[in-house]
Amino acid sequence: IVADVSGMPLLHFKNVNAAYGDALMALSTVFGMDVAREVLELRRQDPENASLLEPSTVEYEAYAEQRSRYRSLIRLCCMDNE
């Protein structure tokens, strides 16, 4: 869904759940972002661990109205904060 809505390819790590992101954040807090990036790079290099999901152009177009509404809301919020 993220790839389809954004229109951007998504690198999907297999056998990973939401706790993995939390663990990476904790790791980066203790050891720094470079160590967290190294862990991600090691997983990315092994094709058994990662796959690239390409967005569907049909689905991307189906979300055009929602993206437009979202961008309009962001513009309104930003104007209110100026």
Coordinates of C-alpha atoms in Angstrom, one line a residue:
I1 CA 0.0 0.0 0.0
V2 CA 2.8 2.4 0.8
A3 CA 4.4 1.9 -2.6
D4 CA 1.1 2.3 -4.4
V5 CA 0.0 5.4 -2.5
S6 CA 3.4 7.2 -2.7
G7 CA 4.2 6.0 -6.3
M8 CA 7.7 5.1 -5.1
P9 CA 9.4 1.7 -5.0
L10 CA 9.6 0.2 -1.5
L11 CA 12.4 -2.0 -0.1
H12 CA 10.5 -4.7 1.9
F13 CA 12.5 -6.6 4.5
K14 CA 11.1 -10.1 4.8
N15 CA 10.4 -11.7 8.2
V16 CA 10.4 -8.3 9.9
N17 CA 7.7 -6.7 12.0
A18 CA 7.1 -3.3 13.5
A19 CA 9.4 -4.2 16.4
Y20 CA 12.4 -4.2 14.0
G21 CA 12.1 -0.5 13.5
D22 CA 11.9 0.1 17.2
A23 CA 15.0 -2.1 17.7
L24 CA 16.9 -0.1 15.0
M25 CA 15.9 3.2 16.7
A26 CA 17.2 1.9 20.1
L27 CA 20.4 0.6 18.4
S28 CA 21.0 4.0 16.8
T29 CA 20.5 5.7 20.2
V30 CA 23.2 3.6 21.8
F31 CA 25.6 3.1 19.0
G32 CA 24.8 5.8 16.5
M33 CA 23.1 6.0 13.1
D34 CA 26.1 4.5 11.2
V35 CA 25.7 1.2 13.1
A36 CA 22.0 1.1 12.3
R37 CA 22.7 1.9 8.7
E38 CA 25.2 -1.0 8.5
V39 CA 22.6 -3.4 9.9
L40 CA 20.1 -2.3 7.2
E41 CA 22.7 -2.5 4.5
L42 CA 23.7 -6.1 5.5
R43 CA 20.0 -7.1 5.3
R44 CA 19.5 -5.3 2.0
Q45 CA 22.5 -7.1 0.3
D46 CA 21.0 -10.5 1.0
P47 CA 18.2 -11.2 -1.6
E48 CA 16.7 -13.7 0.8
N49 CA 16.0 -10.8 3.3
A50 CA 14.7 -8.1 1.0
S51 CA 12.6 -7.6 -2.0
L52 CA 11.8 -4.4 -4.0
L53 CA 8.1 -3.7 -4.4
E54 CA 7.2 -1.6 -7.4
P55 CA 4.1 0.6 -7.2
S56 CA 1.0 -0.1 -9.2
T57 CA 0.3 2.8 -11.6
V58 CA -3.4 1.9 -11.4
E59 CA -3.5 2.0 -7.6
Y60 CA -1.4 5.2 -7.6
E61 CA -3.9 6.9 -9.8
A62 CA -6.8 5.6 -7.6
Y63 CA -5.3 7.5 -4.6
A64 CA -4.9 10.8 -6.5
E65 CA -7.8 12.5 -4.8
Q66 CA -6.7 11.5 -1.3
R67 CA -3.1 12.7 -2.0
S68 CA -4.5 16.1 -3.2
R69 CA -6.6 16.5 -0.1
Y70 CA -3.7 15.6 2.1
R71 CA -1.4 18.1 0.5
S72 CA -4.1 20.8 0.8
L73 CA -4.4 20.1 4.5
I74 CA -0.6 20.3 4.9
R75 CA -0.6 23.7 3.1
L76 CA -3.4 25.0 5.4
C77 CA -1.5 23.8 8.5
C78 CA 1.7 25.4 7.4
M79 CA 0.0 28.7 6.7
D80 CA -1.5 28.7 10.1
N81 CA 1.9 28.3 11.7
E82 CA 3.5 31.2 9.8

